[in-house]
Amino acid sequence: MEMAKIGPGVAGGNNRQTLTDDDKLGRDLFDHWCRQAGLTVSVDRMGTMFARRAGADETLPPVMMGSHLDTQPTGGKFDGVLGVLAGLEVVRSLNEMGIRTRHPIEVVNWTNEEGARFAPAILASAVFAGKMSLEDAYALTDDEGKTFGGELSRIGYKGENPVGDRPIKAMFELHIEQGPILEAEGLELGVVSHAQGLRWIEFTLTGYECHTGTTPMPVRRNALVGAARAVELVNKVALDFEPDAVATVGYLNVSPNSRNIVPGSVTFCVDMRNPSLEDLKDMETAIVTGVEQIADDLKLDCTSQEVGAYDPVVFDEDCVSAVRNAAEQLGYSHKDMVSGAGHDACHIAAVAPTAMIFCPCVGGISHNEAEEITPEWAAAGADVLLHAVVATAGVVEE
Ligand code: GLV
Ligand code: MN
Ligand code: MN
């Protein structure tokens, strides 16, 4: 609730988008809390913050816990934030109990998980995992043309440390479910064994700007009519691939966006997801060929570009077991789940043993300022996080 005071939204949630002044203030507060807890904070060149609690053997790789502090423009208070601050709470608890771990422990705040301001989402973890270059990430622009690299420097979080390429013992991410299943089934947490894959394809349809009052219908090349048909097509493709597929157009930029100009060009982004790689690829083909056909029918030019992608993920068996064992040992009701949303853990899984814990959320509502969880659910998730991390990091008896 203290973190949520920074970057308030318009309806009780948050607008603390990545690399804004409010993101800087959120980071500063997290940094302050980490130092109070005796952690050593370092920042890498992507702005990702690593708050380290020394292990008994500092030559061993760290066990990480983390998520993200950035939010959607109309985001909730818990998406991402829960996983970062639960990590801090784990450290505070270990401090209070005087527990020393063999491996060091790091609480991580990954930069630009949301991808609302700079696409793609889960950006810093992608660079960390070697899936995108630092230079390409720095060159990304927001809708105002500001670069990721420039904004990272501006808020003072372009750190010195190289990005990635270092051993990690394991990474655990606690996150709200962002869906309705756990609450509906009356369960206290989810053991996340898989995550579905994603593609973001950005299309630009270009026609011809002209006067809305004088241009006869047959000669128009209206880019927005093409985009409207494409939105319908995207919805239909997801329904064709039921029950697991989802696809959405949530971003649409109409140019010049004037009441009395026939739209000359529209850029829109298709978000499509599926737990099966084969189906995901088939959805992509159906959408790309379908949009090209629509453009053809309307005499529009069409370009497309992939602006985000990750394949379905299978999380590490030992890490998943550590989470499940902790839930069982502590007596929390739980079930295995597939993540519908993307998370930093999805990229880190490619370079380190990784697993996730889901906390229920009220009504399954997320990416909405109304997002809500209960203190009891948060405590159960943090409790399981603590036990999974300690089991993985090992305890030194003193
Ligand atoms: C992350 O917020 C996602 O879009 O899954
Ligand atoms: Mn998130
Ligand atoms: Mn999110």
mmCIF file of C-alpha atoms and ligand atoms in Angstrom:
data_model
loop_
_atom_site.group_PDB
_atom_site.id
_atom_site.type_symbol
_atom_site.label_atom_id
_atom_site.label_comp_id
_atom_site.label_asym_id
_atom_site.label_seq_id
_atom_site.Cartn_x
_atom_site.Cartn_y
_atom_site.Cartn_z
ATOM 1 C CA MET A 1 0.000 0.000 0.000
ATOM 2 C CA GLU A 2 2.980 2.335 0.586
ATOM 3 C CA MET A 3 4.337 1.524 -2.886
ATOM 4 C CA ALA A 4 0.873 2.096 -4.388
ATOM 5 C CA LYS A 5 0.935 5.707 -3.163
ATOM 6 C CA ILE A 6 3.548 6.334 -5.852
ATOM 7 C CA GLY A 7 2.082 6.837 -9.310
ATOM 8 C CA PRO A 8 -1.598 6.681 -8.391
ATOM 9 C CA GLY A 9 -4.016 5.881 -11.202
ATOM 10 C CA VAL A 10 -7.418 7.433 -11.776
ATOM 11 C CA ALA A 11 -9.537 4.704 -10.177
ATOM 12 C CA GLY A 12 -7.697 3.511 -7.074
ATOM 13 C CA GLY A 13 -4.920 1.594 -8.829
ATOM 14 C CA ASN A 14 -1.623 2.699 -10.332
ATOM 15 C CA ASN A 15 -0.050 4.339 -13.337
ATOM 16 C CA ARG A 16 3.650 3.809 -12.647
ATOM 17 C CA GLN A 17 4.799 3.025 -16.166
ATOM 18 C CA THR A 18 8.374 2.068 -16.794
ATOM 19 C CA LEU A 19 11.100 4.754 -16.773
ATOM 20 C CA THR A 20 8.733 7.555 -15.767
ATOM 21 C CA ASP A 21 9.420 9.886 -12.837
ATOM 22 C CA ASP A 22 7.070 7.750 -10.735
ATOM 23 C CA ASP A 23 8.940 4.573 -11.686
ATOM 24 C CA LYS A 24 12.084 6.309 -10.391
ATOM 25 C CA LEU A 25 10.355 7.165 -7.106
ATOM 26 C CA GLY A 26 9.115 3.565 -6.730
ATOM 27 C CA ARG A 27 12.622 2.277 -7.367
ATOM 28 C CA ASP A 28 14.092 4.744 -4.859
ATOM 29 C CA LEU A 29 11.649 3.555 -2.186
ATOM 30 C CA PHE A 30 12.459 -0.102 -2.910
ATOM 31 C CA ASP A 31 16.179 0.726 -2.776
ATOM 32 C CA HIS A 32 15.676 2.446 0.607
ATOM 33 C CA TRP A 33 13.768 -0.532 2.060
ATOM 34 C CA CYS A 34 16.421 -2.942 0.759
ATOM 35 C CA ARG A 35 19.253 -0.998 2.376
ATOM 36 C CA GLN A 36 17.289 -0.854 5.636
ATOM 37 C CA ALA A 37 17.109 -4.653 5.479
ATOM 38 C CA GLY A 38 20.901 -4.815 5.128
ATOM 39 C CA LEU A 39 20.908 -5.703 1.426
ATOM 40 C CA THR A 40 23.487 -4.540 -1.104
ATOM 41 C CA VAL A 41 21.787 -3.071 -4.150
ATOM 42 C CA SER A 42 23.311 -3.139 -7.611
ATOM 43 C CA VAL A 43 21.823 -2.078 -10.926
ATOM 44 C CA ASP A 44 22.619 -3.486 -14.366
ATOM 45 C CA ARG A 45 22.721 -1.633 -17.676
ATOM 46 C CA MET A 46 19.037 -2.408 -18.267
ATOM 47 C CA GLY A 47 18.141 -0.782 -14.938
ATOM 48 C CA THR A 48 17.253 -4.079 -13.291
ATOM 49 C CA MET A 49 17.845 -3.870 -9.530
ATOM 50 C CA PHE A 50 19.442 -6.766 -7.627
ATOM 51 C CA ALA A 51 19.297 -6.523 -3.808
ATOM 52 C CA ARG A 52 21.662 -9.089 -2.348
ATOM 53 C CA ARG A 53 21.762 -10.832 1.016
ATOM 54 C CA ALA A 54 25.142 -12.491 1.426
ATOM 55 C CA GLY A 55 25.301 -16.258 1.694
ATOM 56 C CA ALA A 56 27.647 -18.263 3.887
ATOM 57 C CA ASP A 57 29.514 -19.175 0.709
ATOM 58 C CA GLU A 58 29.769 -16.136 -1.515
ATOM 59 C CA THR A 59 31.330 -18.150 -4.336
ATOM 60 C CA LEU A 60 27.985 -19.900 -4.881
ATOM 61 C CA PRO A 61 25.402 -18.514 -7.348
ATOM 62 C CA PRO A 62 22.429 -16.645 -5.843
ATOM 63 C CA VAL A 63 18.866 -17.844 -5.425
ATOM 64 C CA MET A 64 16.711 -15.064 -6.857
ATOM 65 C CA MET A 65 13.177 -13.939 -6.037
ATOM 66 C CA GLY A 66 11.620 -11.176 -8.043
ATOM 67 C CA SER A 67 9.128 -9.628 -10.367
ATOM 68 C CA HIS A 68 8.478 -6.017 -11.423
ATOM 69 C CA LEU A 69 7.474 -2.648 -9.959
ATOM 70 C CA ASP A 70 6.328 -1.026 -13.208
ATOM 71 C CA THR A 71 2.588 -0.998 -13.966
ATOM 72 C CA GLN A 72 0.152 -0.702 -16.844
ATOM 73 C CA PRO A 73 -1.292 2.810 -17.489
ATOM 74 C CA THR A 74 -4.419 1.634 -15.651
ATOM 75 C CA GLY A 75 -2.744 -1.041 -13.557
ATOM 76 C CA GLY A 76 -3.452 -2.668 -10.241
ATOM 77 C CA LYS A 77 -1.464 -2.394 -7.027
ATOM 78 C CA PHE A 78 -0.269 -6.018 -7.005
ATOM 79 C CA ASP A 79 0.659 -7.119 -10.549
ATOM 80 C CA GLY A 80 4.438 -7.502 -10.183
ATOM 81 C CA VAL A 81 4.691 -5.527 -6.966
ATOM 82 C CA LEU A 82 3.613 -8.516 -4.863
ATOM 83 C CA GLY A 83 6.537 -10.626 -6.101
ATOM 84 C CA VAL A 84 9.162 -7.950 -5.466
ATOM 85 C CA LEU A 85 7.937 -6.898 -2.032
ATOM 86 C CA ALA A 86 7.269 -10.491 -0.934
ATOM 87 C CA GLY A 87 10.954 -11.095 -1.722
ATOM 88 C CA LEU A 88 11.842 -8.225 0.571
ATOM 89 C CA GLU A 89 9.544 -9.649 3.248
ATOM 90 C CA VAL A 90 11.287 -13.030 2.950
ATOM 91 C CA VAL A 91 14.615 -11.301 3.580
ATOM 92 C CA ARG A 92 13.232 -9.364 6.553
ATOM 93 C CA SER A 93 11.888 -12.629 7.994
ATOM 94 C CA LEU A 94 15.230 -14.367 7.564
ATOM 95 C CA ASN A 95 16.895 -11.417 9.287
ATOM 96 C CA GLU A 96 14.451 -11.555 12.206
ATOM 97 C CA MET A 97 14.889 -15.298 12.579
ATOM 98 C CA GLY A 98 18.675 -15.064 12.284
ATOM 99 C CA ILE A 99 18.715 -17.601 9.431
ATOM 100 C CA ARG A 100 21.862 -17.756 7.333
ATOM 101 C CA THR A 101 21.654 -19.401 3.908
ATOM 102 C CA ARG A 102 24.492 -21.177 2.117
ATOM 103 C CA HIS A 103 23.771 -19.543 -1.238
ATOM 104 C CA PRO A 104 23.358 -15.766 -1.440
ATOM 105 C CA ILE A 105 19.803 -14.523 -1.992
ATOM 106 C CA GLU A 106 18.826 -11.694 -4.344
ATOM 107 C CA VAL A 107 15.555 -9.778 -4.581
ATOM 108 C CA VAL A 108 15.113 -8.532 -8.147
ATOM 109 C CA ASN A 109 13.087 -5.726 -9.746
ATOM 110 C CA TRP A 110 13.101 -6.426 -13.500
ATOM 111 C CA THR A 111 12.811 -3.325 -15.728
ATOM 112 C CA ASN A 112 9.852 -2.912 -18.098
ATOM 113 C CA GLU A 113 7.881 -6.055 -17.535
ATOM 114 C CA GLU A 114 4.641 -4.508 -18.754
ATOM 115 C CA GLY A 115 5.656 -3.352 -22.218
ATOM 116 C CA ALA A 116 2.887 -0.744 -22.167
ATOM 117 C CA ARG A 117 5.262 2.149 -22.850
ATOM 118 C CA PHE A 118 8.050 0.300 -24.674
ATOM 119 C CA ALA A 119 7.204 -2.954 -26.525
ATOM 120 C CA PRO A 120 8.024 -5.777 -26.023
ATOM 121 C CA ALA A 121 6.932 -6.725 -22.515
ATOM 122 C CA ILE A 122 9.312 -8.603 -20.153
ATOM 123 C CA LEU A 123 12.118 -6.644 -21.773
ATOM 124 C CA ALA A 124 14.997 -6.608 -19.275
ATOM 125 C CA SER A 125 14.661 -10.309 -18.559
ATOM 126 C CA ALA A 126 14.805 -10.934 -22.338
ATOM 127 C CA VAL A 127 18.095 -9.058 -22.556
ATOM 128 C CA PHE A 128 19.318 -10.844 -19.401
ATOM 129 C CA ALA A 129 18.532 -14.197 -21.059
ATOM 130 C CA GLY A 130 20.342 -13.172 -24.257
ATOM 131 C CA LYS A 131 17.172 -13.030 -26.347
ATOM 132 C CA MET A 132 17.599 -9.381 -27.304
ATOM 133 C CA SER A 133 20.679 -7.153 -27.516
ATOM 134 C CA LEU A 134 21.223 -4.217 -25.191
ATOM 135 C CA GLU A 135 21.541 -1.920 -28.214
ATOM 136 C CA ASP A 136 18.179 -3.010 -29.634
ATOM 137 C CA ALA A 137 16.524 -2.486 -26.249
ATOM 138 C CA TYR A 138 18.052 1.005 -25.869
ATOM 139 C CA ALA A 139 16.761 1.963 -29.330
ATOM 140 C CA LEU A 140 13.096 1.147 -28.573
ATOM 141 C CA THR A 141 10.826 4.204 -28.622
ATOM 142 C CA ASP A 142 7.607 5.132 -26.863
ATOM 143 C CA ASP A 143 4.665 6.859 -28.573
ATOM 144 C CA GLU A 144 6.404 10.237 -28.093
ATOM 145 C CA GLY A 145 9.577 9.033 -29.781
ATOM 146 C CA LYS A 146 11.593 8.939 -26.538
ATOM 147 C CA THR A 147 14.121 6.115 -26.440
ATOM 148 C CA PHE A 148 14.354 3.446 -23.780
ATOM 149 C CA GLY A 149 18.089 4.149 -23.355
ATOM 150 C CA GLY A 150 17.526 7.884 -23.021
ATOM 151 C CA GLU A 151 14.745 7.500 -20.467
ATOM 152 C CA LEU A 152 16.751 4.965 -18.455
ATOM 153 C CA SER A 153 19.614 7.487 -18.181
ATOM 154 C CA ARG A 154 17.217 10.332 -17.427
ATOM 155 C CA ILE A 155 15.786 8.631 -14.336
ATOM 156 C CA GLY A 156 19.304 7.679 -13.191
ATOM 157 C CA TYR A 157 18.926 3.920 -13.414
ATOM 158 C CA LYS A 158 21.323 3.042 -16.233
ATOM 159 C CA GLY A 159 23.555 0.924 -14.022
ATOM 160 C CA GLU A 160 27.113 -0.247 -14.508
ATOM 161 C CA ASN A 161 26.729 -4.003 -14.259
ATOM 162 C CA PRO A 162 26.691 -6.156 -17.384
ATOM 163 C CA VAL A 163 23.309 -7.686 -18.212
ATOM 164 C CA GLY A 164 23.034 -11.431 -17.669
ATOM 165 C CA ASP A 165 25.695 -13.970 -18.466
ATOM 166 C CA ARG A 166 26.128 -15.012 -14.850
ATOM 167 C CA PRO A 167 25.193 -18.150 -12.952
ATOM 168 C CA ILE A 168 21.928 -18.297 -10.995
ATOM 169 C CA LYS A 169 21.137 -21.176 -8.676
ATOM 170 C CA ALA A 170 17.371 -20.711 -9.174
ATOM 171 C CA MET A 171 14.745 -18.027 -9.573
ATOM 172 C CA PHE A 172 11.273 -17.946 -7.953
ATOM 173 C CA GLU A 173 8.585 -15.460 -8.938
ATOM 174 C CA LEU A 174 5.472 -14.956 -6.827
ATOM 175 C CA HIS A 175 2.745 -13.228 -8.855
ATOM 176 C CA ILE A 176 -0.983 -12.738 -8.689
ATOM 177 C CA GLU A 177 -2.831 -15.217 -10.887
ATOM 178 C CA GLN A 178 -4.536 -12.453 -12.920
ATOM 179 C CA GLY A 179 -7.314 -14.950 -13.671
ATOM 180 C CA PRO A 180 -10.343 -16.374 -11.830
ATOM 181 C CA ILE A 181 -9.430 -20.041 -11.252
ATOM 182 C CA LEU A 182 -7.910 -20.102 -7.745
ATOM 183 C CA GLU A 183 -10.566 -17.926 -6.143
ATOM 184 C CA ALA A 184 -13.383 -19.849 -7.856
ATOM 185 C CA GLU A 185 -11.984 -23.159 -6.616
ATOM 186 C CA GLY A 186 -11.324 -21.820 -3.124
ATOM 187 C CA LEU A 187 -7.585 -22.534 -3.312
ATOM 188 C CA GLU A 188 -4.903 -20.561 -1.496
ATOM 189 C CA LEU A 189 -2.223 -20.712 -4.166
ATOM 190 C CA GLY A 190 -1.132 -22.051 -7.540
ATOM 191 C CA VAL A 191 1.988 -24.063 -8.301
ATOM 192 C CA VAL A 192 2.906 -22.842 -11.782
ATOM 193 C CA SER A 193 4.380 -25.631 -13.888
ATOM 194 C CA HIS A 194 4.035 -24.091 -17.393
ATOM 195 C CA ALA A 195 3.362 -20.793 -19.148
ATOM 196 C CA GLN A 196 1.727 -20.256 -22.504
ATOM 197 C CA GLY A 197 3.631 -18.696 -25.412
ATOM 198 C CA LEU A 198 2.995 -15.291 -26.978
ATOM 199 C CA ARG A 199 3.402 -13.359 -30.212
ATOM 200 C CA TRP A 200 2.922 -9.619 -30.661
ATOM 201 C CA ILE A 201 2.581 -8.689 -34.339
ATOM 202 C CA GLU A 202 2.325 -5.007 -35.178
ATOM 203 C CA PHE A 203 0.600 -4.225 -38.484
ATOM 204 C CA THR A 204 0.449 -0.937 -40.368
ATOM 205 C CA LEU A 205 -2.268 -0.566 -42.980
ATOM 206 C CA THR A 206 -1.844 2.401 -45.285
ATOM 207 C CA GLY A 207 -4.473 3.835 -47.599
ATOM 208 C CA TYR A 208 -5.088 7.406 -48.640
ATOM 209 C CA GLU A 209 -6.162 10.460 -46.612
ATOM 210 C CA CYS A 210 -9.006 12.402 -48.138
ATOM 211 C CA HIS A 211 -12.048 14.547 -47.349
ATOM 212 C CA THR A 212 -14.891 12.701 -45.600
ATOM 213 C CA GLY A 213 -17.545 14.942 -47.135
ATOM 214 C CA THR A 214 -16.473 14.967 -50.758
ATOM 215 C CA THR A 215 -14.777 11.661 -51.502
ATOM 216 C CA PRO A 216 -17.147 9.089 -53.020
ATOM 217 C CA MET A 217 -17.199 5.755 -51.215
ATOM 218 C CA PRO A 218 -15.968 3.622 -54.145
ATOM 219 C CA VAL A 219 -12.646 5.483 -54.512
ATOM 220 C CA ARG A 220 -11.680 5.518 -50.826
ATOM 221 C CA ARG A 221 -8.802 3.520 -49.383
ATOM 222 C CA ASN A 222 -9.822 3.695 -45.723
ATOM 223 C CA ALA A 223 -7.152 2.164 -43.473
ATOM 224 C CA LEU A 224 -9.471 2.053 -40.458
ATOM 225 C CA VAL A 225 -12.006 -0.102 -42.299
ATOM 226 C CA GLY A 226 -9.129 -2.550 -42.845
ATOM 227 C CA ALA A 227 -8.165 -2.404 -39.167
ATOM 228 C CA ALA A 228 -11.803 -2.956 -38.127
ATOM 229 C CA ARG A 229 -12.001 -6.096 -40.261
ATOM 230 C CA ALA A 230 -8.663 -7.217 -38.837
ATOM 231 C CA VAL A 231 -9.933 -6.839 -35.250
ATOM 232 C CA GLU A 232 -12.869 -9.133 -36.111
ATOM 233 C CA LEU A 233 -10.551 -11.620 -37.791
ATOM 234 C CA VAL A 234 -8.239 -11.765 -34.755
ATOM 235 C CA ASN A 235 -11.200 -12.513 -32.496
ATOM 236 C CA LYS A 236 -12.415 -15.244 -34.844
ATOM 237 C CA VAL A 237 -8.998 -16.919 -35.080
ATOM 238 C CA ALA A 238 -8.830 -17.178 -31.278
ATOM 239 C CA LEU A 239 -12.315 -18.743 -31.225
ATOM 240 C CA ASP A 240 -11.264 -21.177 -33.981
ATOM 241 C CA PHE A 241 -8.434 -22.376 -31.739
ATOM 242 C CA GLU A 242 -10.532 -22.848 -28.584
ATOM 243 C CA PRO A 243 -10.371 -23.772 -25.766
ATOM 244 C CA ASP A 244 -6.829 -22.573 -24.969
ATOM 245 C CA ALA A 245 -6.207 -19.768 -27.443
ATOM 246 C CA VAL A 246 -6.631 -16.044 -26.811
ATOM 247 C CA ALA A 247 -6.013 -13.145 -29.195
ATOM 248 C CA THR A 248 -6.601 -9.436 -28.841
ATOM 249 C CA VAL A 249 -6.099 -6.074 -30.495
ATOM 250 C CA GLY A 250 -5.568 -3.697 -27.568
ATOM 251 C CA TYR A 251 -3.399 -1.062 -29.255
ATOM 252 C CA LEU A 252 -4.574 0.934 -32.231
ATOM 253 C CA ASN A 253 -3.163 4.176 -33.567
ATOM 254 C CA VAL A 254 -5.241 5.940 -36.193
ATOM 255 C CA SER A 255 -3.626 8.587 -38.346
ATOM 256 C CA PRO A 256 -4.304 11.432 -38.607
ATOM 257 C CA ASN A 257 -7.269 10.785 -36.232
ATOM 258 C CA SER A 258 -9.362 13.703 -37.405
ATOM 259 C CA ARG A 259 -13.175 13.678 -37.563
ATOM 260 C CA ASN A 260 -13.326 14.713 -41.187
ATOM 261 C CA ILE A 261 -10.387 12.920 -42.759
ATOM 262 C CA VAL A 262 -10.738 9.387 -44.106
ATOM 263 C CA PRO A 263 -8.013 7.588 -42.097
ATOM 264 C CA GLY A 264 -4.811 7.269 -44.112
ATOM 265 C CA SER A 265 -3.023 4.781 -41.931
ATOM 266 C CA VAL A 266 -3.590 2.653 -38.861
ATOM 267 C CA THR A 267 -1.044 0.817 -36.776
ATOM 268 C CA PHE A 268 -2.357 -1.885 -34.468
ATOM 269 C CA CYS A 269 -0.809 -4.667 -32.444
ATOM 270 C CA VAL A 270 -2.159 -8.217 -32.205
ATOM 271 C CA ASP A 271 -1.490 -10.047 -28.927
ATOM 272 C CA MET A 272 -1.962 -13.821 -29.399
ATOM 273 C CA ARG A 273 -1.259 -16.563 -26.879
ATOM 274 C CA ASN A 274 -1.439 -20.339 -26.714
ATOM 275 C CA PRO A 275 0.131 -23.044 -24.505
ATOM 276 C CA SER A 276 0.870 -25.128 -27.639
ATOM 277 C CA LEU A 277 3.714 -23.885 -29.845
ATOM 278 C CA GLU A 278 2.219 -25.566 -32.906
ATOM 279 C CA ASP A 279 -1.150 -23.886 -32.398
ATOM 280 C CA LEU A 280 0.521 -20.554 -31.666
ATOM 281 C CA LYS A 281 2.379 -20.742 -34.985
ATOM 282 C CA ASP A 282 -0.817 -21.729 -36.829
ATOM 283 C CA MET A 283 -2.683 -18.800 -35.255
ATOM 284 C CA GLU A 284 0.090 -16.454 -36.368
ATOM 285 C CA THR A 285 -0.098 -17.752 -39.942
ATOM 286 C CA ALA A 286 -3.898 -17.446 -39.996
ATOM 287 C CA ILE A 287 -3.763 -13.876 -38.693
ATOM 288 C CA VAL A 288 -0.936 -12.651 -40.929
ATOM 289 C CA THR A 289 -2.395 -14.138 -44.116
ATOM 290 C CA GLY A 290 -5.892 -12.986 -43.125
ATOM 291 C CA VAL A 291 -4.813 -9.381 -42.558
ATOM 292 C CA GLU A 292 -2.867 -9.387 -45.834
ATOM 293 C CA GLN A 293 -6.016 -10.565 -47.630
ATOM 294 C CA ILE A 294 -8.099 -7.830 -45.994
ATOM 295 C CA ALA A 295 -5.525 -5.238 -47.093
ATOM 296 C CA ASP A 296 -5.607 -6.620 -50.614
ATOM 297 C CA ASP A 297 -9.408 -6.474 -50.781
ATOM 298 C CA LEU A 298 -9.380 -2.824 -49.673
ATOM 299 C CA LYS A 299 -6.357 -1.785 -51.792
ATOM 300 C CA LEU A 300 -4.339 -0.965 -48.679
ATOM 301 C CA ASP A 301 -0.615 -1.433 -48.232
ATOM 302 C CA CYS A 302 0.239 -3.750 -45.358
ATOM 303 C CA THR A 303 3.449 -4.153 -43.381
ATOM 304 C CA SER A 304 3.921 -6.272 -40.279
ATOM 305 C CA GLN A 305 6.621 -6.744 -37.716
ATOM 306 C CA GLU A 306 7.022 -9.047 -34.741
ATOM 307 C CA VAL A 307 7.468 -6.819 -31.676
ATOM 308 C CA GLY A 308 7.335 -9.464 -28.960
ATOM 309 C CA ALA A 309 7.617 -13.247 -28.765
ATOM 310 C CA TYR A 310 8.285 -16.102 -26.433
ATOM 311 C CA ASP A 311 7.515 -19.778 -26.788
ATOM 312 C CA PRO A 312 5.529 -21.793 -24.222
ATOM 313 C CA VAL A 313 7.600 -22.503 -21.122
ATOM 314 C CA VAL A 314 8.045 -25.623 -18.994
ATOM 315 C CA PHE A 315 9.330 -24.601 -15.575
ATOM 316 C CA ASP A 316 12.114 -26.510 -13.816
ATOM 317 C CA GLU A 317 10.959 -29.703 -12.143
ATOM 318 C CA ASP A 318 13.052 -29.229 -8.985
ATOM 319 C CA CYS A 319 11.947 -25.622 -8.517
ATOM 320 C CA VAL A 320 8.298 -26.550 -9.111
ATOM 321 C CA SER A 321 8.689 -29.348 -6.554
ATOM 322 C CA ALA A 322 10.223 -26.929 -4.060
ATOM 323 C CA VAL A 323 7.096 -24.768 -4.390
ATOM 324 C CA ARG A 324 4.694 -27.712 -4.192
ATOM 325 C CA ASN A 325 6.523 -29.245 -1.209
ATOM 326 C CA ALA A 326 6.454 -25.919 0.631
ATOM 327 C CA ALA A 327 2.708 -25.561 0.009
ATOM 328 C CA GLU A 328 2.113 -29.084 1.285
ATOM 329 C CA GLN A 329 4.382 -28.754 4.301
ATOM 330 C CA LEU A 330 2.637 -25.506 5.292
ATOM 331 C CA GLY A 331 -0.842 -26.918 4.681
ATOM 332 C CA TYR A 332 -1.973 -24.486 1.978
ATOM 333 C CA SER A 333 -4.524 -25.724 -0.552
ATOM 334 C CA HIS A 334 -3.104 -25.558 -4.066
ATOM 335 C CA LYS A 335 -3.138 -26.916 -7.608
ATOM 336 C CA ASP A 336 -0.754 -27.012 -10.562
ATOM 337 C CA MET A 337 -1.420 -24.293 -13.130
ATOM 338 C CA VAL A 338 -0.369 -22.927 -16.522
ATOM 339 C CA SER A 339 0.303 -19.193 -16.563
ATOM 340 C CA GLY A 340 -1.839 -17.300 -19.030
ATOM 341 C CA ALA A 341 0.165 -14.104 -18.581
ATOM 342 C CA GLY A 342 3.789 -13.466 -19.465
ATOM 343 C CA HIS A 343 6.303 -13.050 -16.671
ATOM 344 C CA ASP A 344 10.016 -12.375 -16.291
ATOM 345 C CA ALA A 345 10.263 -15.992 -15.129
ATOM 346 C CA CYS A 346 9.357 -17.038 -18.703
ATOM 347 C CA HIS A 347 12.643 -15.645 -20.043
ATOM 348 C CA ILE A 348 14.786 -16.510 -17.028
ATOM 349 C CA ALA A 349 13.630 -20.143 -17.361
ATOM 350 C CA ALA A 350 15.867 -20.333 -20.449
ATOM 351 C CA VAL A 351 19.029 -19.577 -18.453
ATOM 352 C CA ALA A 352 18.309 -20.804 -14.909
ATOM 353 C CA PRO A 353 16.072 -23.244 -13.026
ATOM 354 C CA THR A 354 12.875 -21.272 -12.462
ATOM 355 C CA ALA A 355 9.351 -21.643 -11.066
ATOM 356 C CA MET A 356 6.421 -19.470 -10.095
ATOM 357 C CA ILE A 357 3.821 -19.256 -7.353
ATOM 358 C CA PHE A 358 0.363 -17.797 -8.038
ATOM 359 C CA CYS A 359 -1.657 -15.859 -5.480
ATOM 360 C CA PRO A 360 -5.440 -15.697 -6.097
ATOM 361 C CA CYS A 361 -6.959 -12.354 -7.044
ATOM 362 C CA VAL A 362 -10.505 -11.156 -6.511
ATOM 363 C CA GLY A 363 -12.763 -11.940 -9.471
ATOM 364 C CA GLY A 364 -9.690 -12.741 -11.568
ATOM 365 C CA ILE A 365 -9.461 -9.008 -12.329
ATOM 366 C CA SER A 366 -6.064 -7.698 -13.447
ATOM 367 C CA HIS A 367 -4.699 -5.072 -15.857
ATOM 368 C CA ASN A 368 -7.472 -3.035 -14.269
ATOM 369 C CA GLU A 369 -7.194 -0.584 -11.386
ATOM 370 C CA ALA A 370 -9.787 -2.619 -9.471
ATOM 371 C CA GLU A 371 -7.286 -5.488 -9.028
ATOM 372 C CA GLU A 372 -7.489 -6.809 -5.440
ATOM 373 C CA ILE A 373 -6.021 -9.563 -3.256
ATOM 374 C CA THR A 374 -6.417 -10.414 0.440
ATOM 375 C CA PRO A 375 -3.625 -10.083 3.029
ATOM 376 C CA GLU A 376 -4.099 -13.791 3.827
ATOM 377 C CA TRP A 377 -3.474 -14.829 0.216
ATOM 378 C CA ALA A 378 -0.416 -12.583 0.016
ATOM 379 C CA ALA A 379 0.932 -14.056 3.255
ATOM 380 C CA ALA A 380 0.418 -17.630 2.026
ATOM 381 C CA GLY A 381 2.311 -16.854 -1.199
ATOM 382 C CA ALA A 382 5.151 -15.157 0.665
ATOM 383 C CA ASP A 383 5.314 -18.038 3.135
ATOM 384 C CA VAL A 384 5.670 -20.582 0.334
ATOM 385 C CA LEU A 385 8.207 -18.325 -1.395
ATOM 386 C CA LEU A 386 10.290 -18.221 1.791
ATOM 387 C CA HIS A 387 10.250 -21.989 2.228
ATOM 388 C CA ALA A 388 11.012 -22.746 -1.437
ATOM 389 C CA VAL A 389 13.899 -20.268 -1.433
ATOM 390 C CA VAL A 390 15.366 -21.489 1.844
ATOM 391 C CA ALA A 391 15.096 -25.137 0.734
ATOM 392 C CA THR A 392 16.968 -24.229 -2.456
ATOM 393 C CA ALA A 393 19.561 -21.927 -0.886
ATOM 394 C CA GLY A 394 20.320 -24.276 2.044
ATOM 395 C CA VAL A 395 20.578 -23.268 5.691
ATOM 396 C CA VAL A 396 23.827 -23.001 7.641
ATOM 397 C CA GLU A 397 23.454 -24.086 11.284
ATOM 398 C CA GLU A 398 25.252 -21.739 13.670
HETATM 399 C C1 GLV B 1 2.172 -9.192 -18.926
HETATM 400 O O1 GLV B 1 1.670 -8.310 -18.272
HETATM 401 C C2 GLV B 1 1.449 -9.865 -19.984
HETATM 402 O O2 GLV B 1 0.998 -9.166 -20.903
HETATM 403 O O3 GLV B 1 1.245 -11.081 -19.885
HETATM 404 MN MN MN B 2 3.121 -8.811 -13.986
HETATM 405 MN MN MN B 3 0.968 -6.959 -16.047
#
